[in-house]
Every structure is written in C-alpha cells, then in structure tokens.
Amino acid sequence: MARGRIRARLRRSNLYTFGCLRPCTSEEEPHPLQGPGFSRTVHCNQPLVHEKKPLFYCKNDISTTKYNVITFLPKALFEQFRRVANIYFLLAACLSTSSMSPFSPLSMIAPLAFVVGLSMAKEALEDSRRFVQDVKVNRRKVNQHKVNGVFGPRSWQNIMVGDVVKVEKDHFFPADLLLLSSSYEDGICYVETMNLDGETNLKVKRSLETTLTLDNDGAFKDFTGTIRCEDPNSNLYTFVGNLEYERQVYPLDPSQILLRDSKLRNTDYIYGVVIFTGHDSKVMQNSTRSPSKRSTIEKKMDYIIYTLFTVLILISVVSSIGFVIKAKYQSTSWWYLRPDNIDTQYNPQKIGVAGISHLVTALILYGYLIPISLYVSIEVVKVLQATFINQDIQMYDEDTGTPADARTSNLNEELGQVDTVLSDKTGTLTCNQMDFLKCSIAGTAYGVRSSDVELAAAKQMASDLEDEDSDLSNFPMPKTKVSWEDVRRAEEIELESVVTSNSDEDHKQTIKGFGFEDNRLMNVNWLKEPKTDVLLMFFRILAVCHTAIPELNEDTGSFTYEAESPDEGAFLVAAREFGFELFKRTQSSVFIRERLSASGEVVEREYKLLNLLDFTSKRKRMSVIVRDEEGNIYLLCKGADSIIFDRLSKNGKMFLEATTKHLNEYGEAGLRTLALAYRKLDEQEFSDWNNEFQKAKSAVGVDRESTLERISELMEKELILVGATAVEDKLQKGVPQCIDKLAQAGLKIWVLTGDKMETAINIGFACSLLRQGMHQICITTSNSENDGKEIIKDNIINQITNASQMIKLNKDPHAAFALIIDGKTLTYALEDDVKHQFLGLAVDCASVICCRVSPKQKALVTRLVKEGTGKTTLAIGDGANDVGMIQEADIGVGISGVEGMQAVMASDFAIAQFRFLERLLVVHGHWCYKRIAQMICYFFYKNIAFGLTIFYFEAFTSFSGQSVYDDWYMILFNVVLTSLPVISLGVFEQDVPSEVCLQVFSP
C-alpha cells in the first residue's frame, strides 16, 4: 500500500481507551482555556514566532550539572568551606603570613590547597560525567521540518516550540509533542514510558482524526495551527488544551501527548509538533534532586571535630596563660633576649597585647590537632570501597549481566549499621514473572499443580517441626491447600515437581507464563465438561479482553505478546494453550484462532472492538465492548473480585459462592486473582450509551474524567460471573535463605505489599519471614460501614494496646511475634495520636507485614520507623511505586528487575537480585563500617599525639611559640606520610574473610 501503510484505515470511534475525541464543528462554540495556568500558546510550524515576547519559551537543551564554567569556582569553594575544619585552616593560612605565625606561609597554605584542590577535582570529575551525558543527549538528532515539506536532521538542543518533527521507531522523543499522525492509518502509536514512570508495558497514543491526512513529509508544506494549553507542570498523566486547525477547535487530552524521554515502539514513525521544550518538559519538571543523605559516622565525626576544637582552644588558652606568666615575671631577667629591644608581641610592658598575640600563635601552632586531610582521605577510601562493591563477582547476576552498583559512596559504612529492612514484595521478593497456574470456571476449580509458595511453606514448616522435634498436631496449620503428608514429604514433592518438569510428557511447564496442569481442560477436553458454554465464554474473555499486541516470532513460528502487565501476558499464553490464540489485532478488531474440536480444526474469528474501558488503579477493572461475527454485542470484563461481585446481576450470581471459595483458596496459596464476567447488550442500549460516551469524551473541563467514569459505570453493571483466574508470581532464588540469615544477624524485616492479607501471610511463610511457632498479631478494622471514624480508631488502639500487653506478659524469652496489618487500618495507625503506639508494638515484633498499602503509605511507614527508632533503616524495591520509600529511608536499594529503572535511579545502591542483599550488608557493610571506624579513630589518634608533642615542647620552652618540627615535615605529615597507610587500612583491611562473615549467621 502507498507510503508503506501497515494497517487498513479504521474509524476513529473504535479506538482505545474511552474511544476517540470528536471535533467541534462550529467556530461559535470554541473551547477557550483561560485563567492562570493555561496561558501557553504554540504556533505550529512557525517556531520563529516564539522567539519574540511574550511567547519567548526556553530552549530544548538541558543541563543536569551542578556547576558550569562560570559558577564552578565560587560554588565549589563554598561547598568546601562549609566544613568547619577547612574554615579554620583557611584562617590559619591567612594568619600565617603575619609575624605571629610560628610556621612559614607555605607550610600552612600548601596542605590546605592540596586538600581543597583534590576535593574540588573530585567534584569536577563527577560533574564532568554529568556534563558529558548532557552533551550526548543534547546532540541527539531528530528529523525536523525545514521548509516546503522537506525534513532534515537537527540536534535536540536546537529544537524549538512549534517545530514539526518526525521521530522514527525505537528513538526517543526530543521534547513534549502533540501527536499529529503515525505510520498506522488510524494515527495510533505505541510508546514505552520506562524512563518516566518505571513501567515496561507499552502505552497506546492516538492522534486527532483531523490531522490524519498529515501522513507524509510533503503534507507539512503549508501546515499551520495554534495550540492553546496548560502551562508547564510536573503532572505526567494530565494535559488540558485544544488545537485550532482549519478554523475549527479540537480538544486535546493526554492520549495525544508524547512526553520527552519516552520511546517510540512497534511504530515505524510519527509526526508531532513541539509543545514543551527543555526544562519546561514534564520529565524535567519532575526531575527533583535526591535527598542529601549523610552517614551516622560522618555526623558523629562532626561532633568529634567540635570536641577537638574545644581542646585546641583550651590548650591554646593554657599556653597563653603560661606565656603571660613567663613573660611578665621572668623574661625581664633573660638578658640574652634583649628586653630593652623586644617586639610588641613579647613585650612584658604590654602584656595584654602580648597574650592575645600568643593566643593566635598557639591556635596556629596546635592546629595539627585537627586532621586536615581526614575528609579527603575518607572520600578517597569510600570511592575505592564502592569500586570493590561494583566489582564483586558474587553479586553479579549472570542471567541479566547486571553487576552491583554503588550509586553513591557516601553511605558505604551505613550498610553495616542497618537495623530495619523495609522491602517491597512483587519484583523484589518475587520475580514479577507471572505463570497461569489455576482457574475457577462455572464453580469448578481447575489446576492441580501446587504453587512454589505452597511447596516452600510446606518445606519450611517441615524443617521447623523437625528442628523442634514436636508432634505435628500441636502446631496450627497455615491456610494453604497442602496436606500434612505434603509437609512430611516436602522435599519429595519438590523433587517430583522438578523431575516432572524435565519429562517429555509434561513439556507444558517449559512454556513461559503457563504452569497449568489439568487434563480436563487441555487438548480440547473441556468439550467433555458440563457447562461448555461458560467454559467457551471464559476462554474468549481471556483472548479478547486486553490491550496486548501479538508479535510473530519468525524463528519459532509462535506469537509473543506485548502486554501492559505480566498478568495480561500470562492470560494470553493460557488462552493460546487452551486453543484460543490471538494472532492479529487492529484498532477496530481482534482476530482469534479458536480450536473447537478434538480433531485440531482451527476457526479464525473476528471480534470488532466497539469500545475499550481501560484498567486504572481506581477502577480496578477493564472492559471491552465487542461485536462477534453473528452480530451479538458483548461487554467482557475482568477485574478485582470485590469490584466485579458488586456489579453482578441477580441471574449472574449462579457461581458466586463456589468462585468466592476458590478465590480465597488461591489467595491463601499466594496467587494473584482476577474475576471474569460478561454482559450481552442490546443494539439500541449500546447506541444510546455510546452517544453519551462520545459527548463526554469531546468535552473539555476539570470534570471530564469523572463524567467518563460515571458513564462507564452505567455500562459495567448487571454482569454475569464466569469464573476467576489465579496466576503465580514466583519467589526469587535464594530469598528464604537470605531473609533467614538477615534475621539471625539481628535485622528486623518489614514487608510492605499491595497484596491481600492471606496472600501476604503465605508469602511470609514461603520466604522464612514467618515461621511455625511464631505468634501472629493481626490488626484489622471492622467491616461494618456504620462505624464512624472515632469508633474504628478506638478499636484499632485497643487492638494495639492488647497486643503490646500480651508481648510484655509473655514470659518465654524465645517467643517470636509477627505483626500483620492492612492498608485501611494503617491509615488510622499512622495518625499522629496513634503512630507511636503502633511503632512501639511493631519494634517488639520480629517480623512485620503491611498489606494493601499504597506508595504513599510505604513512604510514611519508612519515615515513622526511621524517625521513631532513630536507627538505620534500609528500603529495597524495584518499581516506581517504591521510589518514595527508597528516598525516605537512610539507605535506598533498587532492584534492577523488569519494572524499569525508576527505583534504581532513586536508590543509593542497586543490585539485580534480593539475595545479594545478604552479601551487601553482612560482608561489605561489615567491612566498610569496620574500616571507616578504625580509619577515623587512627586519624584522630595520630593527630592528637602529634599535636600534644608540640604542646609538651612548648611547655619545655617556656611557651615561646616555637615549633619542634621542620616546616616541610609539617607539610608532609598529614598529607603524605601518615595518610597513605591509613587510606590503605580503610580500603584493604579485613578483620575476617567474607566466608566467615557469611558463616557466622548460618544455621
């Protein structure tokens, strides 16, 4: 097809989330944006207009550096002389040029210049790396419209507001753009926003229907238009504006906006017009500096420096008093000093001036009590320690080729002082790689394979029971579907599972995303089951209700799926294995190959997409409205069970009781669950609803989203329940062993997760966070909706008080307690009048699990632990929702997993697997803490010893203010002669080998 078109022209009303935006057809009803915050005007394809006031907008070059050529010297000097020790040595160097100085000016100025210069050189080196990265980004090329429909390459830094640019596949967007058209006929494109929000799933963007004709270079020869929109702001998910084009006004929303630093995927090219450039772009508006974190040792070192200053002043005063006494009562008899021709500073007739002069001399003379090279030596040592962490082969992940990364060297020794570890679950303790494991259809449970969580929990329980040599009946069994025989034979079960997975007969286990085992559904055997119509609808919902894109793997001939979440990818793999393969998708249709007979005959069916109501964290569900080949219209819906169950019709609750029971079992087995339902629609009903929906989409205003939500609710009701799915998020390798050893090392482990309580408890058993014999304390709110806030809070306070009392009254010294609390309860527990009671209970427990928590609650819990205990906290996570927690903790650790790099970019240390945390803390944390502590003590010892020899010599020489050492020796003592041995100690000292560090806490 002409110009390499990929897909057939499609109606814009059939597009993705909430459909399309219909233009206003009358100039008499524009949608002007007025008032503060909505003053930006962009003249499309007329960039030079914006160089004049009042439309003068910032350039597109960015700078993330701390300094530039002009500001480096003053800023860097300011940073160095924020340290009190450096200010003292600067004053001493200035005074060394006077006659009161016991040393030559060179002996005072040279060490200060060397130390400050070295620190400034380090700052310059680190900033130069940022500068090189900025230059690399600013010099990227993009095709920009020159004139008369001709596009040519231009550097990002030269792009201006109003420019029309052409971005090609797998390239980043140079600025915030308005999407005009793409290589697809319907003007959609796929965007990866990993650099913005940490999510690896692709987002769908779409252009306005009116700009679809701008589909080639020549079409922009006479293109003009005006965009009136909001001012630059940091909100990534909202955009309010309109486009004035061809004398009509078209409303804009976030689905037409392409943000800087996101990447074009699965689309050959797009055309867009620049709206926000440089530091006005949303990603730069969100680029806040990481909080400044200082180690505990560095803070304590400041107090020691102040103490040494006090000692310095004290001995200087003592020395000056001694000098005054000697000068006033004895110097007159010392004829060899020529008392008739004496300097003012030694004149007994002006003893006050002489005393003050000697005090200045003493402060300079005894200044070597303060180790001038301490700060720079510590910086050198920390950088070298960080290098060893980065090069540790035992923290290198071979699967991904990812080493450990000490992103900051300031907190190395803090790793050895961690008291509490706060961890995310999904992607941190687990792999965030979903396998379809079980399902419930028409009230019947399918899937016989035990999850890894069940097996690990059973194995842990068996191990604990054998260690305690106790009768099984004396211990409560967790609510998982694992029999006592399974507990006794946990190793056999695990071995059997491994052997089975390697057999030729069970090749299904090798399929990524599919761990289902049940012959009742495989190989079209489901046709022999009762209620085949419900089974058929279940499979079709799996295959049709999604936003994924099929991609053919030419090597294997099978399809892979670009899905918005790992769960969705697992559903499509499961549908394919059940005989319902998604093989093609357009913006108007989904094409499925359905295998409906045992003979293997495949039927290709087309489902026309009429509307798609996307998943959001608020809605907790997604729906598609489709028309099948028979002309029937269906709404297919999947979502959280609590949401779906509230929207069932009276006739749709036939399988509700059985499905609820199965969902509870799946949750207790550590599985992630969703409920599936559908509704058949009348033609007239859909037509009336769709008209209202289109009107709501075309509106511009602050209540647009709420209106869309309300209208969506009108359709997503009277549903018929089909069944539920259960997918498994596997534990990462070595997680139970790592947590077990950290617990034996005395660290408290908190898990903050969005899962429900049953799932979190069983994950806790699987990863050794919970153990048999451990007393579980569950703090929850009542389910009554009639209870007021005060009643609920009083109930929570009573639960916390009773639990604290129970712990205090427990006389068993070996008793261990685990606290489990959900997000709703945590909302009340974090209030000012309750949080200290909650923290007091939590610190008395060996393990804490917080369920159903939001990202904000993660950060608040971390802050409470950090400030409430006053001890070192470490937060570890892998996703954008963990950034607040990571930045709030004393030490932030990011997992470089599949959830993008947002957590890693906000972290202080990055590792590829949770199990590496054990070596990072127990080995490197111990070494770094020991080395830095010994190094600082040795620095102070040598300088105090050195300074006191000068004081003793002063007392011997009648406090004459003379130095016992040569000036050059004084210069070299701190900077060279004594620093290098101490630096070597700080870098290479090992009080115990790494193997011993790890074995100390081994069971």
PDB file of C-alpha atoms in Angstrom, residues 119-291:
ATOM      1  CA  SER A 119      38.147  17.626  46.731  1.00  0.00           C
ATOM      2  CA  MET A 120      37.274  20.194  44.060  1.00  0.00           C
ATOM      3  CA  ALA A 121      38.886  17.998  41.414  1.00  0.00           C
ATOM      4  CA  LYS A 122      36.663  15.108  42.558  1.00  0.00           C
ATOM      5  CA  GLU A 123      33.601  17.369  42.317  1.00  0.00           C
ATOM      6  CA  ALA A 124      34.695  18.497  38.850  1.00  0.00           C
ATOM      7  CA  LEU A 125      35.223  14.897  37.703  1.00  0.00           C
ATOM      8  CA  GLU A 126      31.773  13.782  38.882  1.00  0.00           C
ATOM      9  CA  ASP A 127      30.131  16.853  37.354  1.00  0.00           C
ATOM     10  CA  SER A 128      32.017  16.424  34.101  1.00  0.00           C
ATOM     11  CA  ARG A 129      30.417  13.000  33.706  1.00  0.00           C
ATOM     12  CA  ARG A 130      27.002  14.587  34.025  1.00  0.00           C
ATOM     13  CA  PHE A 131      28.079  17.261  31.542  1.00  0.00           C
ATOM     14  CA  VAL A 132      29.221  14.657  29.014  1.00  0.00           C
ATOM     15  CA  GLN A 133      25.890  12.868  29.391  1.00  0.00           C
ATOM     16  CA  ASP A 134      24.022  16.149  28.876  1.00  0.00           C
ATOM     17  CA  VAL A 135      26.043  16.915  25.756  1.00  0.00           C
ATOM     18  CA  LYS A 136      25.355  13.437  24.419  1.00  0.00           C
ATOM     19  CA  VAL A 137      21.610  13.914  24.927  1.00  0.00           C
ATOM     20  CA  ASN A 138      21.544  17.473  23.566  1.00  0.00           C
ATOM     21  CA  ARG A 139      23.355  16.399  20.387  1.00  0.00           C
ATOM     22  CA  ARG A 140      20.978  13.594  19.523  1.00  0.00           C
ATOM     23  CA  LYS A 141      19.455  14.038  16.093  1.00  0.00           C
ATOM     24  CA  VAL A 142      15.841  14.177  15.022  1.00  0.00           C
ATOM     25  CA  ASN A 143      14.268  14.962  11.657  1.00  0.00           C
ATOM     26  CA  GLN A 144      12.771  18.468  11.764  1.00  0.00           C
ATOM     27  CA  HIS A 145      10.655  20.220   9.151  1.00  0.00           C
ATOM     28  CA  LYS A 146      12.865  22.782   7.406  1.00  0.00           C
ATOM     29  CA  VAL A 147      10.725  24.341   4.677  1.00  0.00           C
ATOM     30  CA  ASN A 148       8.385  23.316   1.831  1.00  0.00           C
ATOM     31  CA  GLY A 149       7.785  19.835   3.191  1.00  0.00           C
ATOM     32  CA  VAL A 150      11.480  18.982   3.492  1.00  0.00           C
ATOM     33  CA  PHE A 151      12.698  17.310   6.688  1.00  0.00           C
ATOM     34  CA  GLY A 152      16.316  17.205   7.778  1.00  0.00           C
ATOM     35  CA  PRO A 153      18.348  16.196  10.823  1.00  0.00           C
ATOM     36  CA  ARG A 154      18.703  18.671  13.642  1.00  0.00           C
ATOM     37  CA  SER A 155      20.178  18.452  17.142  1.00  0.00           C
ATOM     38  CA  TRP A 156      17.781  18.180  20.043  1.00  0.00           C
ATOM     39  CA  GLN A 157      19.244  21.323  21.598  1.00  0.00           C
ATOM     40  CA  ASN A 158      18.186  23.353  18.548  1.00  0.00           C
ATOM     41  CA  ILE A 159      14.569  22.163  18.528  1.00  0.00           C
ATOM     42  CA  MET A 160      12.113  24.980  19.304  1.00  0.00           C
ATOM     43  CA  VAL A 161       8.497  25.227  20.390  1.00  0.00           C
ATOM     44  CA  GLY A 162       6.283  24.968  17.306  1.00  0.00           C
ATOM     45  CA  ASP A 163       8.703  22.789  15.313  1.00  0.00           C
ATOM     46  CA  VAL A 164       7.260  19.800  13.455  1.00  0.00           C
ATOM     47  CA  VAL A 165       9.449  16.732  13.938  1.00  0.00           C
ATOM     48  CA  LYS A 166       9.474  13.183  12.602  1.00  0.00           C
ATOM     49  CA  VAL A 167      10.514  10.517  15.137  1.00  0.00           C
ATOM     50  CA  GLU A 168      11.335   7.016  13.925  1.00  0.00           C
ATOM     51  CA  LYS A 169      10.955   3.604  15.534  1.00  0.00           C
ATOM     52  CA  ASP A 170      12.992   2.890  18.706  1.00  0.00           C
ATOM     53  CA  HIS A 171      14.006   6.550  19.026  1.00  0.00           C
ATOM     54  CA  PHE A 172      13.285   8.830  21.977  1.00  0.00           C
ATOM     55  CA  PHE A 173      11.044  11.867  21.706  1.00  0.00           C
ATOM     56  CA  PRO A 174      13.170  15.065  21.859  1.00  0.00           C
ATOM     57  CA  ALA A 175      10.507  17.174  23.639  1.00  0.00           C
ATOM     58  CA  ASP A 176       6.860  17.018  24.670  1.00  0.00           C
ATOM     59  CA  LEU A 177       4.963  16.620  21.405  1.00  0.00           C
ATOM     60  CA  LEU A 178       1.419  16.712  20.136  1.00  0.00           C
ATOM     61  CA  LEU A 179       0.950  13.582  18.013  1.00  0.00           C
ATOM     62  CA  LEU A 180      -0.285  14.533  14.537  1.00  0.00           C
ATOM     63  CA  SER A 181      -0.093  11.218  12.653  1.00  0.00           C
ATOM     64  CA  SER A 182       1.814   7.971  12.505  1.00  0.00           C
ATOM     65  CA  SER A 183       2.748   5.121  10.174  1.00  0.00           C
ATOM     66  CA  TYR A 184      -0.572   3.493  11.069  1.00  0.00           C
ATOM     67  CA  GLU A 185      -3.601   4.602   9.076  1.00  0.00           C
ATOM     68  CA  ASP A 186      -5.578   5.349  12.207  1.00  0.00           C
ATOM     69  CA  GLY A 187      -2.888   7.542  13.729  1.00  0.00           C
ATOM     70  CA  ILE A 188      -2.021   5.411  16.738  1.00  0.00           C
ATOM     71  CA  CYS A 189       1.446   4.622  18.077  1.00  0.00           C
ATOM     72  CA  TYR A 190       2.946   2.572  20.888  1.00  0.00           C
ATOM     73  CA  VAL A 191       5.112   4.258  23.471  1.00  0.00           C
ATOM     74  CA  GLU A 192       7.436   2.904  26.147  1.00  0.00           C
ATOM     75  CA  THR A 193       7.494   5.169  29.211  1.00  0.00           C
ATOM     76  CA  MET A 194      10.052   3.275  31.295  1.00  0.00           C
ATOM     77  CA  ASN A 195      12.234   6.374  31.774  1.00  0.00           C
ATOM     78  CA  LEU A 196       9.244   8.325  33.086  1.00  0.00           C
ATOM     79  CA  ASP A 197       7.301   6.031  35.390  1.00  0.00           C
ATOM     80  CA  GLY A 198       9.387   2.865  35.527  1.00  0.00           C
ATOM     81  CA  GLU A 199       6.749   0.760  33.731  1.00  0.00           C
ATOM     82  CA  THR A 200       7.893  -1.538  30.946  1.00  0.00           C
ATOM     83  CA  ASN A 201       4.458  -2.044  29.416  1.00  0.00           C
ATOM     84  CA  LEU A 202       3.610  -0.145  26.244  1.00  0.00           C
ATOM     85  CA  LYS A 203       1.136   2.741  26.204  1.00  0.00           C
ATOM     86  CA  VAL A 204      -1.141   3.487  23.267  1.00  0.00           C
ATOM     87  CA  LYS A 205      -1.257   7.065  21.963  1.00  0.00           C
ATOM     88  CA  ARG A 206      -3.507   8.348  19.200  1.00  0.00           C
ATOM     89  CA  SER A 207      -3.753  11.462  17.084  1.00  0.00           C
ATOM     90  CA  LEU A 208      -6.809  13.538  16.334  1.00  0.00           C
ATOM     91  CA  GLU A 209      -8.806  12.367  13.373  1.00  0.00           C
ATOM     92  CA  THR A 210      -8.497  15.742  11.684  1.00  0.00           C
ATOM     93  CA  THR A 211      -4.670  15.523  11.453  1.00  0.00           C
ATOM     94  CA  LEU A 212      -4.566  12.010   9.984  1.00  0.00           C
ATOM     95  CA  THR A 213      -4.082  13.489   6.496  1.00  0.00           C
ATOM     96  CA  LEU A 214      -0.680  14.865   7.569  1.00  0.00           C
ATOM     97  CA  ASP A 215       0.795  11.489   6.755  1.00  0.00           C
ATOM     98  CA  ASN A 216       3.897  12.341   4.694  1.00  0.00           C
ATOM     99  CA  ASP A 217       6.656  14.931   4.551  1.00  0.00           C
ATOM    100  CA  GLY A 218       5.051  16.962   1.795  1.00  0.00           C
ATOM    101  CA  ALA A 219       1.806  17.403   3.714  1.00  0.00           C
ATOM    102  CA  PHE A 220       3.540  19.864   6.061  1.00  0.00           C
ATOM    103  CA  LYS A 221       4.420  22.358   3.354  1.00  0.00           C
ATOM    104  CA  ASP A 222       1.547  24.683   4.271  1.00  0.00           C
ATOM    105  CA  PHE A 223       0.592  23.247   7.657  1.00  0.00           C
ATOM    106  CA  THR A 224      -0.287  25.788  10.351  1.00  0.00           C
ATOM    107  CA  GLY A 225      -2.317  25.681  13.531  1.00  0.00           C
ATOM    108  CA  THR A 226      -2.474  27.061  17.045  1.00  0.00           C
ATOM    109  CA  ILE A 227      -2.341  25.143  20.309  1.00  0.00           C
ATOM    110  CA  ARG A 228      -3.619  26.757  23.486  1.00  0.00           C
ATOM    111  CA  CYS A 229      -2.880  24.683  26.546  1.00  0.00           C
ATOM    112  CA  GLU A 230      -1.786  24.484  30.152  1.00  0.00           C
ATOM    113  CA  ASP A 231       1.486  25.966  31.334  1.00  0.00           C
ATOM    114  CA  PRO A 232       4.462  23.672  32.051  1.00  0.00           C
ATOM    115  CA  ASN A 233       3.810  21.456  35.074  1.00  0.00           C
ATOM    116  CA  SER A 234       5.047  18.217  36.596  1.00  0.00           C
ATOM    117  CA  ASN A 235       1.909  16.081  36.209  1.00  0.00           C
ATOM    118  CA  LEU A 236       2.730  13.236  33.819  1.00  0.00           C
ATOM    119  CA  TYR A 237      -0.816  11.982  33.458  1.00  0.00           C
ATOM    120  CA  THR A 238      -2.875  15.077  32.696  1.00  0.00           C
ATOM    121  CA  PHE A 239      -2.966  17.555  29.848  1.00  0.00           C
ATOM    122  CA  VAL A 240      -5.594  20.181  29.071  1.00  0.00           C
ATOM    123  CA  GLY A 241      -5.604  22.090  25.800  1.00  0.00           C
ATOM    124  CA  ASN A 242      -7.115  22.495  22.369  1.00  0.00           C
ATOM    125  CA  LEU A 243      -5.949  22.719  18.780  1.00  0.00           C
ATOM    126  CA  GLU A 244      -7.212  25.412  16.434  1.00  0.00           C
ATOM    127  CA  TYR A 245      -6.840  23.927  12.960  1.00  0.00           C
ATOM    128  CA  GLU A 246      -8.609  24.783   9.728  1.00  0.00           C
ATOM    129  CA  ARG A 247     -10.858  27.249  11.560  1.00  0.00           C
ATOM    130  CA  GLN A 248     -12.142  24.638  13.990  1.00  0.00           C
ATOM    131  CA  VAL A 249     -11.309  23.858  17.602  1.00  0.00           C
ATOM    132  CA  TYR A 250     -10.429  20.323  18.744  1.00  0.00           C
ATOM    133  CA  PRO A 251      -9.992  19.347  22.414  1.00  0.00           C
ATOM    134  CA  LEU A 252      -6.745  17.635  23.409  1.00  0.00           C
ATOM    135  CA  ASP A 253      -6.109  15.138  26.181  1.00  0.00           C
ATOM    136  CA  PRO A 254      -3.104  13.111  27.438  1.00  0.00           C
ATOM    137  CA  SER A 255      -3.658  10.398  24.834  1.00  0.00           C
ATOM    138  CA  GLN A 256      -2.361  12.783  22.134  1.00  0.00           C
ATOM    139  CA  ILE A 257       0.739  13.878  24.071  1.00  0.00           C
ATOM    140  CA  LEU A 258       4.135  12.212  23.620  1.00  0.00           C
ATOM    141  CA  LEU A 259       6.475  13.010  26.504  1.00  0.00           C
ATOM    142  CA  ARG A 260      10.185  13.630  26.252  1.00  0.00           C
ATOM    143  CA  ASP A 261      12.424  10.637  27.075  1.00  0.00           C
ATOM    144  CA  SER A 262       9.722   8.104  26.263  1.00  0.00           C
ATOM    145  CA  LYS A 263      10.474   5.823  23.299  1.00  0.00           C
ATOM    146  CA  LEU A 264       8.544   5.026  20.128  1.00  0.00           C
ATOM    147  CA  ARG A 265       7.953   1.270  19.844  1.00  0.00           C
ATOM    148  CA  ASN A 266       6.264  -1.002  17.299  1.00  0.00           C
ATOM    149  CA  THR A 267       5.574   2.024  15.065  1.00  0.00           C
ATOM    150  CA  ASP A 268       7.705   2.994  12.063  1.00  0.00           C
ATOM    151  CA  TYR A 269       7.427   6.752  12.571  1.00  0.00           C
ATOM    152  CA  ILE A 270       5.276   9.556  13.911  1.00  0.00           C
ATOM    153  CA  TYR A 271       4.874  13.256  13.146  1.00  0.00           C
ATOM    154  CA  GLY A 272       4.471  15.651  16.049  1.00  0.00           C
ATOM    155  CA  VAL A 273       4.596  19.320  16.908  1.00  0.00           C
ATOM    156  CA  VAL A 274       6.703  20.539  19.846  1.00  0.00           C
ATOM    157  CA  ILE A 275       4.732  21.957  22.801  1.00  0.00           C
ATOM    158  CA  PHE A 276       7.163  21.952  25.751  1.00  0.00           C
ATOM    159  CA  THR A 277      10.943  22.099  25.384  1.00  0.00           C
ATOM    160  CA  GLY A 278      13.924  21.601  27.683  1.00  0.00           C
ATOM    161  CA  HIS A 279      13.263  22.268  31.328  1.00  0.00           C
ATOM    162  CA  ASP A 280       9.606  23.032  30.541  1.00  0.00           C
ATOM    163  CA  SER A 281       9.017  19.399  29.567  1.00  0.00           C
ATOM    164  CA  LYS A 282       7.176  17.241  32.059  1.00  0.00           C
ATOM    165  CA  VAL A 283      10.068  14.849  32.664  1.00  0.00           C
ATOM    166  CA  MET A 284      12.368  17.741  33.583  1.00  0.00           C
ATOM    167  CA  GLN A 285       9.647  19.305  35.722  1.00  0.00           C
ATOM    168  CA  ASN A 286       9.664  16.014  37.637  1.00  0.00           C
ATOM    169  CA  SER A 287      13.440  15.820  37.985  1.00  0.00           C
ATOM    170  CA  THR A 288      13.952  16.665  41.630  1.00  0.00           C
ATOM    171  CA  ARG A 289      17.280  16.252  43.335  1.00  0.00           C
ATOM    172  CA  SER A 290      17.636  13.197  45.530  1.00  0.00           C
ATOM    173  CA  PRO A 291      17.589  13.970  49.245  1.00  0.00           C
TER     174      PRO A 291
END
